[in-house]
């Protein structure tokens, strides 16, 4: 299985008015295509910074980041933006939906910045909405949805351009346990049934247990990188 991500001695530091703050200290790891990986760590461990770098929202200070064999440091801003739009789907804790806007239009939003013809956008968005079980809510406004439904809309939006990787940043953080289990069930189905690479950022052990591998950060360094011995399957089975 080929690696979709390879990181070698990745370092990140921020500088503000001459004060240098190191955040990541020489991380090295690879993620094969189709793997479900959880990145764990307490607040300040560097996990969000790492996700932003891997998702082309931030740049590394030194080291090497290869995405599908391409050295990301060789790409200009336009190329990074295009690669992010075509290859990365983001799911955030706060949903980031447009208020008073329909489920369909929220999911369709990434297509407005793509080369997908306008005539095909509705059907593609509806396919993504169906994938998360929200077809009956297609015309509902986002502010008419429950928290769990909003997160499922966010997942559909992340899927709509058929990305190589789905990044989920604390996707169950604002949800009750039942809704959180449904979200994890969908992510597992996308990984195990449809082959999406999923990178989950979380501080919750019970959420990370849904992945097949956990990279645990502490103080900007990899503390452990191990497979999950007993993987949790949400609600006892995968959505079919």
Backbone as numpy.savetxt, mean C-alpha at the origin, in Angstrom:
# Nx Ny Nz CAx CAy CAz Cx Cy Cz
11.04 -16.90 -8.28 10.19 -15.69 -8.28 11.07 -14.45 -8.28
10.83 -13.54 -9.22 11.66 -12.34 -9.33 11.31 -11.33 -8.26
12.30 -10.50 -7.93 12.09 -9.46 -6.92 11.48 -8.23 -7.57
10.40 -7.73 -6.99 9.83 -6.48 -7.46 10.55 -5.31 -6.80
11.06 -5.52 -5.57 11.79 -4.49 -4.84 13.10 -5.08 -4.32
14.18 -4.35 -4.51 15.46 -4.71 -3.90 16.09 -3.43 -3.34
16.39 -3.47 -2.06 16.96 -2.32 -1.36 18.33 -2.72 -0.81
19.34 -1.91 -1.07 20.70 -2.21 -0.64 21.27 -1.01 0.11
21.55 -1.20 1.40 22.18 -0.17 2.23 21.45 1.17 2.14
20.13 1.13 2.20 19.33 2.35 2.08 19.45 3.20 3.34
19.77 4.46 3.15 19.86 5.41 4.25 19.02 6.64 3.93
18.42 7.19 4.97 17.64 8.41 4.80 17.89 9.34 5.97
18.16 10.60 5.65 18.30 11.61 6.69 17.65 12.90 6.20
17.16 13.68 7.14 16.56 14.97 6.82 17.45 16.07 7.39
17.52 17.18 6.67 18.33 18.30 7.13 17.46 19.54 7.19
17.49 20.22 8.32 16.70 21.43 8.51 17.55 22.48 9.22
17.86 23.53 8.50 18.67 24.62 9.04 19.99 24.10 9.63
20.61 23.22 8.88 21.91 22.70 9.28 21.87 21.55 10.26
20.69 21.22 10.77 20.56 20.10 11.71 20.19 18.84 10.92
21.03 17.82 11.00 20.82 16.57 10.28 20.18 15.55 11.20
19.07 14.96 10.74 18.36 13.95 11.52 18.33 12.63 10.75
19.16 11.66 11.13 19.13 10.35 10.46 17.84 9.61 10.83
17.24 8.95 9.84 15.98 8.22 10.08 16.15 6.73 9.77
16.72 6.41 8.62 16.95 5.02 8.23 18.45 4.78 8.10
18.91 3.64 8.62 20.35 3.40 8.77 20.79 2.14 8.04
20.92 2.22 6.72 21.51 1.12 5.96 20.65 -0.13 5.87
19.41 0.01 5.40 18.52 -1.14 5.27 18.81 -1.90 3.99
18.78 -3.24 4.08 18.95 -4.10 2.90 17.94 -5.23 2.97
17.14 -5.37 1.92 16.18 -6.48 1.84 15.61 -6.51 0.42
14.92 -7.58 0.09 14.23 -7.68 -1.19 12.84 -8.24 -0.96
11.92 -7.92 -1.87 10.55 -8.40 -1.79 10.20 -9.04 -3.13
9.95 -10.34 -3.13 9.58 -11.01 -4.38 8.19 -10.59 -4.85
7.99 -10.66 -6.13 6.68 -10.36 -6.71 5.64 -11.31 -6.13
4.49 -10.75 -5.70 3.40 -11.56 -5.18 3.46 -11.85 -3.70
4.41 -11.28 -2.98 4.51 -11.54 -1.54 3.68 -10.51 -0.75
3.18 -10.94 0.41 2.45 -10.07 1.33 3.38 -9.82 2.52
3.88 -8.59 2.62 4.87 -8.24 3.64 4.30 -7.19 4.58
4.48 -7.38 5.86 4.13 -6.36 6.85 5.40 -5.69 7.36
5.38 -4.37 7.39 6.48 -3.60 7.99 5.98 -3.08 9.32
6.60 -3.52 10.39 6.17 -3.19 11.74 7.20 -2.32 12.44
6.76 -1.68 13.51 7.68 -0.92 14.33 6.93 0.12 15.12
7.47 0.54 16.25 6.83 1.58 17.05 6.92 2.93 16.37
6.22 3.92 16.90 6.31 5.28 16.36 7.77 5.74 16.39
8.21 6.34 15.28 9.58 6.81 15.20 10.57 5.76 14.72
10.08 4.58 14.37 11.00 3.52 13.92 11.44 3.69 12.48
10.71 4.52 11.71 11.08 4.76 10.31 10.21 4.03 9.31
9.15 3.34 9.77 8.37 2.53 8.84 7.60 3.37 7.81
7.06 4.51 8.23 6.34 5.36 7.28 7.30 6.00 6.28
8.47 6.41 6.76 9.49 6.96 5.86 9.90 5.93 4.83
10.08 4.69 5.26 10.46 3.63 4.33 9.36 3.42 3.30
8.09 3.39 3.73 6.99 3.22 2.79 6.96 4.35 1.77
7.20 5.58 2.23 7.18 6.71 1.30 8.30 6.59 0.26
9.45 6.10 0.67 10.54 5.91 -0.28 10.20 4.80 -1.27
9.71 3.68 -0.76 9.37 2.55 -1.63 8.24 2.91 -2.60
7.35 3.81 -2.16 6.22 4.20 -2.99 6.46 5.44 -3.82
7.73 5.89 -3.92 8.13 7.04 -4.74 7.52 8.35 -4.26
7.18 8.43 -2.97 6.71 9.68 -2.39 7.85 10.46 -1.75
9.00 9.81 -1.58 10.18 10.43 -1.00 11.39 9.78 -1.64
12.55 10.36 -1.46 13.76 9.81 -2.05 14.76 9.42 -0.95
15.60 8.45 -1.27 16.61 8.02 -0.32 17.77 9.00 -0.33
18.55 8.99 0.74 19.74 9.84 0.83 20.94 9.15 0.21
21.09 7.86 0.49 22.15 7.07 -0.13 21.74 5.61 -0.14
22.49 4.81 -0.90 22.15 3.41 -1.07 21.50 3.18 -2.42
20.89 2.02 -2.59 20.31 1.64 -3.88 18.90 1.11 -3.69
17.99 1.58 -4.54 16.63 1.06 -4.56 16.31 0.65 -6.00
16.15 -0.65 -6.21 15.78 -1.17 -7.52 14.32 -1.56 -7.51
13.54 -1.02 -8.44 12.14 -1.39 -8.60 11.99 -2.10 -9.93
11.67 -3.39 -9.84 11.59 -4.24 -11.03 12.86 -4.09 -11.87
14.00 -4.03 -11.18 15.29 -3.99 -11.84 15.78 -2.61 -12.22
14.93 -1.58 -12.08 15.32 -0.22 -12.44 15.83 0.52 -11.22
17.01 1.14 -11.36 17.57 1.94 -10.27 16.77 3.24 -10.19
16.00 3.38 -9.11 15.09 4.52 -8.97 15.84 5.85 -8.97
17.09 5.86 -8.49 17.86 7.11 -8.41 18.18 7.69 -9.79
18.01 6.90 -10.86 18.30 7.38 -12.21 17.10 8.07 -12.84
15.96 8.08 -12.16 14.73 8.62 -12.74 14.52 10.07 -12.33
14.03 10.88 -13.26 13.71 12.26 -12.94 12.31 12.33 -12.32
11.88 13.53 -11.92 10.60 13.68 -11.22 9.42 13.21 -12.07
9.43 13.52 -13.35 8.33 13.09 -14.22 8.28 11.57 -14.33
9.45 10.95 -14.43 9.49 9.49 -14.54 9.04 8.83 -13.24
9.43 9.41 -12.10 9.00 8.89 -10.81 7.49 9.01 -10.65
6.95 10.15 -11.05 5.52 10.36 -10.95 4.76 9.37 -11.83
5.25 9.15 -13.04 4.61 8.20 -13.95 4.70 6.78 -13.41
5.86 6.41 -12.87 6.03 5.07 -12.31 5.11 4.87 -11.10
4.99 5.90 -10.27 4.10 5.81 -9.11 2.65 5.62 -9.55
2.23 6.39 -10.54 0.85 6.29 -11.00 0.53 4.96 -11.64
1.50 4.38 -12.34 1.25 3.15 -13.08 1.48 1.88 -12.25
2.30 1.97 -11.20 2.73 0.75 -10.51 2.35 0.65 -9.05
1.90 1.76 -8.45 1.67 1.78 -7.01 0.22 2.15 -6.70
-0.41 1.39 -5.80 -1.71 1.74 -5.26 -1.59 1.98 -3.77
-2.13 3.10 -3.28 -2.01 3.46 -1.87 -3.35 3.34 -1.15
-3.30 2.79 0.07 -4.46 2.76 0.95 -4.00 3.37 2.27
-4.72 4.41 2.73 -4.31 5.12 3.92 -5.33 4.95 5.05
-4.88 5.15 6.27 -5.73 5.02 7.45 -6.93 5.97 7.38
-6.72 7.16 6.83 -7.75 8.19 6.84 -8.63 8.18 5.58
-8.51 7.13 4.75 -9.34 6.91 3.56 -9.01 7.88 2.42
-8.95 9.20 2.72 -8.63 10.21 1.71 -9.60 10.21 0.53
-10.90 10.05 0.83 -11.91 10.11 -0.21 -12.39 11.55 -0.39
-12.91 11.85 -1.57 -13.51 13.15 -1.82 -14.90 13.16 -1.19
-15.20 14.14 -0.32 -16.51 14.18 0.32 -17.61 14.56 -0.67
-18.81 14.10 -0.39 -19.98 14.40 -1.22 -19.73 14.07 -2.69
-18.97 13.01 -2.90 -18.66 12.52 -4.24 -18.99 11.04 -4.28
-19.52 10.56 -5.38 -19.96 9.17 -5.44 -18.80 8.19 -5.33
-19.17 6.98 -4.95 -18.18 5.90 -4.89 -17.52 5.74 -6.25
-18.32 5.75 -7.31 -17.77 5.59 -8.66 -16.75 6.67 -8.99
-17.09 7.92 -8.71 -16.17 9.02 -9.05 -14.91 9.01 -8.19
-15.03 8.56 -6.93 -13.84 8.43 -6.09 -12.89 7.37 -6.65
-13.45 6.24 -7.04 -12.63 5.14 -7.55 -12.03 5.50 -8.91
-12.78 6.26 -9.69 -12.35 6.62 -11.05 -11.25 7.68 -11.06
-11.05 8.36 -9.95 -10.14 9.51 -9.91 -8.75 9.23 -10.48
-8.07 8.11 -10.10 -6.72 7.89 -10.66 -6.71 7.74 -12.17
-7.83 7.35 -12.76 -7.89 7.17 -14.21 -7.89 8.50 -14.95
-8.28 9.58 -14.25 -8.31 10.89 -14.88 -6.90 11.36 -15.24
-5.90 10.80 -14.57 -4.50 11.19 -14.79 -3.74 10.10 -15.54
-4.48 9.28 -16.25 -3.87 8.17 -16.98 -4.18 8.30 -18.46
-3.67 7.35 -19.24 -3.94 7.33 -20.68 -5.19 6.52 -21.02
-5.92 6.06 -19.99 -7.13 5.28 -20.23 -8.18 6.17 -20.89
-8.74 5.75 -22.02 -9.77 6.56 -22.70 -10.96 6.82 -21.78
-11.54 8.00 -21.87 -12.65 8.39 -21.00 -13.81 7.41 -21.10
-14.04 6.87 -22.29 -15.17 5.97 -22.49 -15.03 4.66 -21.72
-13.80 4.31 -21.31 -13.57 3.04 -20.62 -13.47 3.19 -19.10
-13.43 4.42 -18.62 -13.13 4.64 -17.20 -14.22 4.11 -16.28
-15.49 4.32 -16.63 -16.58 3.84 -15.77 -16.55 2.34 -15.61
-16.36 1.61 -16.70 -16.38 0.15 -16.63 -15.20 -0.39 -15.82
-14.04 0.25 -15.96 -12.87 -0.18 -15.20 -13.07 0.08 -13.72
-13.62 1.26 -13.39 -13.88 1.60 -11.99 -14.92 0.65 -11.39
-15.96 0.33 -12.14 -17.00 -0.57 -11.64 -16.44 -1.97 -11.39
-15.50 -2.39 -12.20 -14.84 -3.69 -11.98 -14.10 -3.69 -10.65
-13.41 -2.59 -10.34 -12.68 -2.49 -9.07 -13.65 -2.44 -7.90
-14.77 -1.74 -8.07 -15.77 -1.66 -7.01 -16.37 -3.04 -6.74
-16.61 -3.78 -7.80 -17.13 -5.15 -7.64 -16.14 -6.03 -6.89
-14.85 -5.81 -7.13 -13.81 -6.62 -6.50 -13.80 -6.49 -4.98
-14.31 -5.35 -4.46 -14.34 -5.16 -3.00 -15.77 -5.30 -2.46
-16.68 -5.79 -3.29 -18.02 -6.10 -2.83 -18.91 -4.90 -2.57
-18.72 -3.80 -3.32 -19.48 -2.59 -3.06 -20.35 -2.15 -4.24
-20.62 -3.05 -5.16 -21.43 -2.69 -6.33 -22.75 -2.01 -5.96
-23.49 -2.48 -4.91 -24.74 -1.80 -4.55 -24.55 -0.36 -4.08
-23.32 0.02 -3.75 -23.05 1.36 -3.24 -22.43 2.28 -4.31
-22.40 1.84 -5.54 -21.69 2.57 -6.59 -22.09 4.03 -6.70
-23.39 4.32 -6.56 -23.86 5.70 -6.73 -23.98 6.46 -5.41
-23.72 5.79 -4.28 -23.77 6.47 -2.99 -22.64 7.49 -2.87
-22.88 8.55 -2.12 -21.83 9.51 -1.82 -20.92 8.95 -0.73
-19.67 9.37 -0.71 -18.72 8.82 0.26 -19.13 9.12 1.69
-19.82 10.24 1.92 -20.21 10.58 3.29 -21.46 9.82 3.74
-21.97 8.94 2.89 -23.09 8.08 3.25 -22.62 6.67 3.63
-21.33 6.46 3.67 -20.77 5.13 3.89 -20.26 4.97 5.32
-20.21 3.72 5.78 -19.57 3.41 7.06 -18.06 3.48 6.89
-17.34 3.44 8.02 -15.87 3.47 7.95 -15.32 2.30 7.15
-15.86 1.11 7.37 -15.39 -0.06 6.65 -15.64 0.05 5.16
-16.80 0.59 4.80 -17.11 0.77 3.38 -16.19 1.81 2.74
-15.90 2.87 3.48 -14.98 3.89 2.96 -13.60 3.29 2.66
-13.14 2.42 3.55 -11.83 1.82 3.32 -11.87 0.87 2.13
-12.99 0.21 1.92 -13.13 -0.66 0.74 -13.15 0.17 -0.54
-13.74 1.36 -0.50 -13.67 2.27 -1.64 -12.22 2.66 -1.90
-11.49 2.93 -0.82 -10.07 3.29 -0.96 -9.27 2.14 -1.58
-9.61 0.92 -1.23 -8.93 -0.23 -1.82 -9.26 -0.32 -3.31
-10.55 -0.13 -3.65 -10.94 -0.16 -5.06 -10.20 0.92 -5.85
-10.07 2.10 -5.26 -9.34 3.18 -5.92 -7.87 2.80 -6.14
-7.30 2.12 -5.16 -5.90 1.68 -5.28 -5.75 0.62 -6.36
-6.80 -0.14 -6.63 -6.75 -1.23 -7.60 -6.97 -0.78 -9.03
-7.58 0.39 -9.22 -8.19 0.72 -10.50 -7.19 0.77 -11.65
-5.93 1.06 -11.36 -4.92 1.08 -12.43 -4.09 -0.20 -12.46
-4.58 -1.22 -11.75 -3.94 -2.54 -11.73 -2.44 -2.43 -11.39
-2.14 -1.91 -10.20 -0.74 -1.65 -9.83 0.04 -2.92 -9.54
1.35 -2.80 -9.63 2.22 -3.92 -9.29 2.23 -4.16 -7.78
2.12 -3.07 -7.01 2.20 -3.17 -5.54 1.08 -2.35 -4.92
0.48 -2.89 -3.87 -0.46 -2.15 -3.05 0.20 -1.85 -1.71
0.32 -0.57 -1.37 0.81 -0.16 -0.06 -0.39 0.18 0.83
-0.47 -0.45 1.98 -1.56 -0.21 2.93 -0.96 0.32 4.22
-1.19 1.60 4.49 -0.61 2.27 5.65 -1.64 2.31 6.78
-1.49 1.43 7.76 -2.42 1.32 8.90 -3.87 1.28 8.40
-4.22 0.36 7.49 -5.54 0.41 6.85 -6.71 0.09 7.79
-6.44 -0.52 8.94 -7.52 -0.85 9.88 -7.53 0.08 11.09
-6.66 1.10 11.09 -6.48 1.94 12.26 -7.72 2.68 12.71
-8.61 3.04 11.76 -9.82 3.79 12.10 -11.08 2.93 12.06
-10.90 1.60 12.08 -12.03 0.70 11.91 -12.28 -0.14 13.15
-13.54 -0.58 13.33 -13.84 -1.54 14.38 -13.31 -2.91 13.96
-13.33 -3.86 14.87 -12.69 -5.15 14.61 -13.33 -5.89 13.44
-14.67 -5.81 13.31 -15.35 -6.51 12.21 -14.97 -5.90 10.87
-15.02 -4.58 10.77 -14.66 -3.92 9.52 -13.19 -4.14 9.19
-12.34 -4.11 10.23 -10.91 -4.36 10.02 -10.65 -5.74 9.47
-11.39 -6.74 9.98 -11.24 -8.11 9.48 -11.66 -8.21 8.03
-12.72 -7.47 7.64 -13.16 -7.48 6.24 -12.11 -6.88 5.32
-11.49 -5.80 5.78 -10.45 -5.16 4.99 -9.26 -6.10 4.81
-8.85 -6.77 5.90 -7.72 -7.69 5.80 -8.07 -8.89 4.92
-9.33 -9.30 4.96 -9.77 -10.39 4.10 -9.64 -10.02 2.63
-10.02 -8.79 2.30 -9.90 -8.33 0.91 -8.43 -8.26 0.49
-7.58 -7.73 1.35 -6.15 -7.64 1.02 -5.56 -9.03 0.83
-5.98 -9.99 1.66 -5.47 -11.34 1.50 -5.93 -11.96 0.19
-7.19 -11.69 -0.18 -7.69 -12.24 -1.45 -6.91 -11.65 -2.62
-6.66 -10.34 -2.58 -5.91 -9.69 -3.65 -4.52 -10.29 -3.77
-3.93 -10.65 -2.63 -2.61 -11.26 -2.63 -2.64 -12.72 -3.05
-3.48 -13.52 -2.40 -3.44 -14.97 -2.57 -4.20 -15.45 -3.80
-5.25 -14.74 -4.18 -6.05 -15.16 -5.32 -5.67 -14.45 -6.61
-5.29 -13.17 -6.50 -5.01 -12.39 -7.70 -3.53 -12.06 -7.88
-2.71 -12.40 -6.89 -1.27 -12.28 -7.06 -0.67 -10.91 -6.84
-1.45 -9.97 -6.27 -0.89 -8.64 -6.00 0.18 -8.72 -4.91
1.25 -7.96 -5.09 2.21 -7.74 -4.02 1.59 -6.73 -3.07
1.57 -7.05 -1.77 0.98 -6.17 -0.78 2.02 -5.86 0.29
2.21 -4.56 0.58 3.10 -4.13 1.65 2.25 -3.38 2.67
2.13 -3.97 3.85 1.30 -3.44 4.92 2.18 -2.77 5.97
1.89 -1.52 6.28 2.59 -0.81 7.35 1.68 -0.76 8.56
2.12 -1.30 9.69 1.26 -1.37 10.87 2.10 -1.45 12.14
1.49 -1.07 13.26 2.13 -1.28 14.55 1.41 -2.37 15.33
0.37 -2.98 14.72 -0.45 -3.97 15.39 -0.04 -5.39 14.99
0.34 -6.18 15.98 0.81 -7.55 15.71 -0.29 -8.41 15.09
-1.54 -8.24 15.57 -2.60 -9.09 15.06 -2.94 -8.76 13.60
-2.71 -7.51 13.19 -2.91 -7.15 11.78 -1.75 -7.67 10.93
-0.53 -7.53 11.43 0.64 -8.00 10.70 0.61 -9.51 10.49
-0.07 -10.24 11.37 -0.12 -11.71 11.26 -0.89 -12.18 10.03
-1.61 -11.27 9.36 -2.28 -11.63 8.13 -1.30 -11.71 6.95
-0.12 -11.15 7.12 0.89 -11.19 6.06 1.62 -12.53 6.12
2.52 -12.75 5.17 3.31 -13.98 5.19 4.74 -13.73 5.66
5.09 -12.45 5.82 6.44 -12.09 6.25 6.37 -10.76 6.99
7.16 -10.62 8.05 7.18 -9.38 8.82 8.61 -8.84 8.89
8.77 -7.59 8.46 10.03 -6.87 8.65 9.80 -5.92 9.82
10.53 -6.10 10.89 10.32 -5.29 12.10 11.45 -4.27 12.22
11.06 -2.98 12.23 12.03 -1.90 12.35 12.08 -1.37 13.78
13.25 -0.94 14.17 13.41 -0.22 15.44 14.57 0.75 15.28
14.30 2.00 15.60 15.33 3.05 15.51 15.97 3.10 14.12
15.14 2.91 13.09 15.63 3.05 11.72 16.45 1.90 11.21
16.45 0.78 11.91 17.19 -0.40 11.48 16.28 -1.62 11.50
16.64 -2.63 10.70 15.87 -3.87 10.69 16.24 -4.68 11.92
15.26 -4.88 12.78 15.48 -5.68 13.98 15.32 -7.17 13.66
14.24 -7.51 12.95 14.03 -8.90 12.50 13.36 -8.87 11.13
13.55 -9.93 10.37 12.92 -10.12 9.07 12.62 -11.61 8.96
11.37 -11.99 9.25 11.04 -13.40 9.38 9.70 -13.73 8.74
9.53 -14.97 8.29 8.22 -15.40 7.82 7.25 -15.53 8.98
5.95 -15.39 8.70 4.93 -15.56 9.72 4.68 -17.05 9.90
4.90 -17.53 11.12 4.79 -18.96 11.39 3.37 -19.47 11.22
2.40 -18.73 11.77 1.00 -19.12 11.66 0.21 -17.93 11.12
0.01 -17.95 9.83 -0.65 -16.81 9.18 -2.15 -16.80 9.50
-2.64 -15.63 9.88 -4.06 -15.47 10.18 -4.85 -15.25 8.90
-5.95 -15.97 8.75 -6.86 -15.76 7.63 -8.11 -15.09 8.18
-8.40 -13.88 7.72 -9.51 -13.10 8.26 -10.82 -13.84 8.09
-11.61 -13.87 9.15 -12.92 -14.52 9.18 -12.86 -16.01 8.86
-11.65 -16.56 8.93 -11.51 -18.00 8.74 -11.43 -18.47 7.31
-11.73 -17.59 6.34 -11.65 -17.99 4.94 -11.47 -16.77 4.06
-11.05 -17.00 2.84 -10.86 -15.90 1.91 -12.15 -15.67 1.13
-12.38 -14.40 0.78 -13.52 -14.09 -0.10 -13.30 -14.77 -1.43
-14.33 -15.37 -1.97 -14.22 -16.03 -3.28 -14.89 -15.18 -4.36
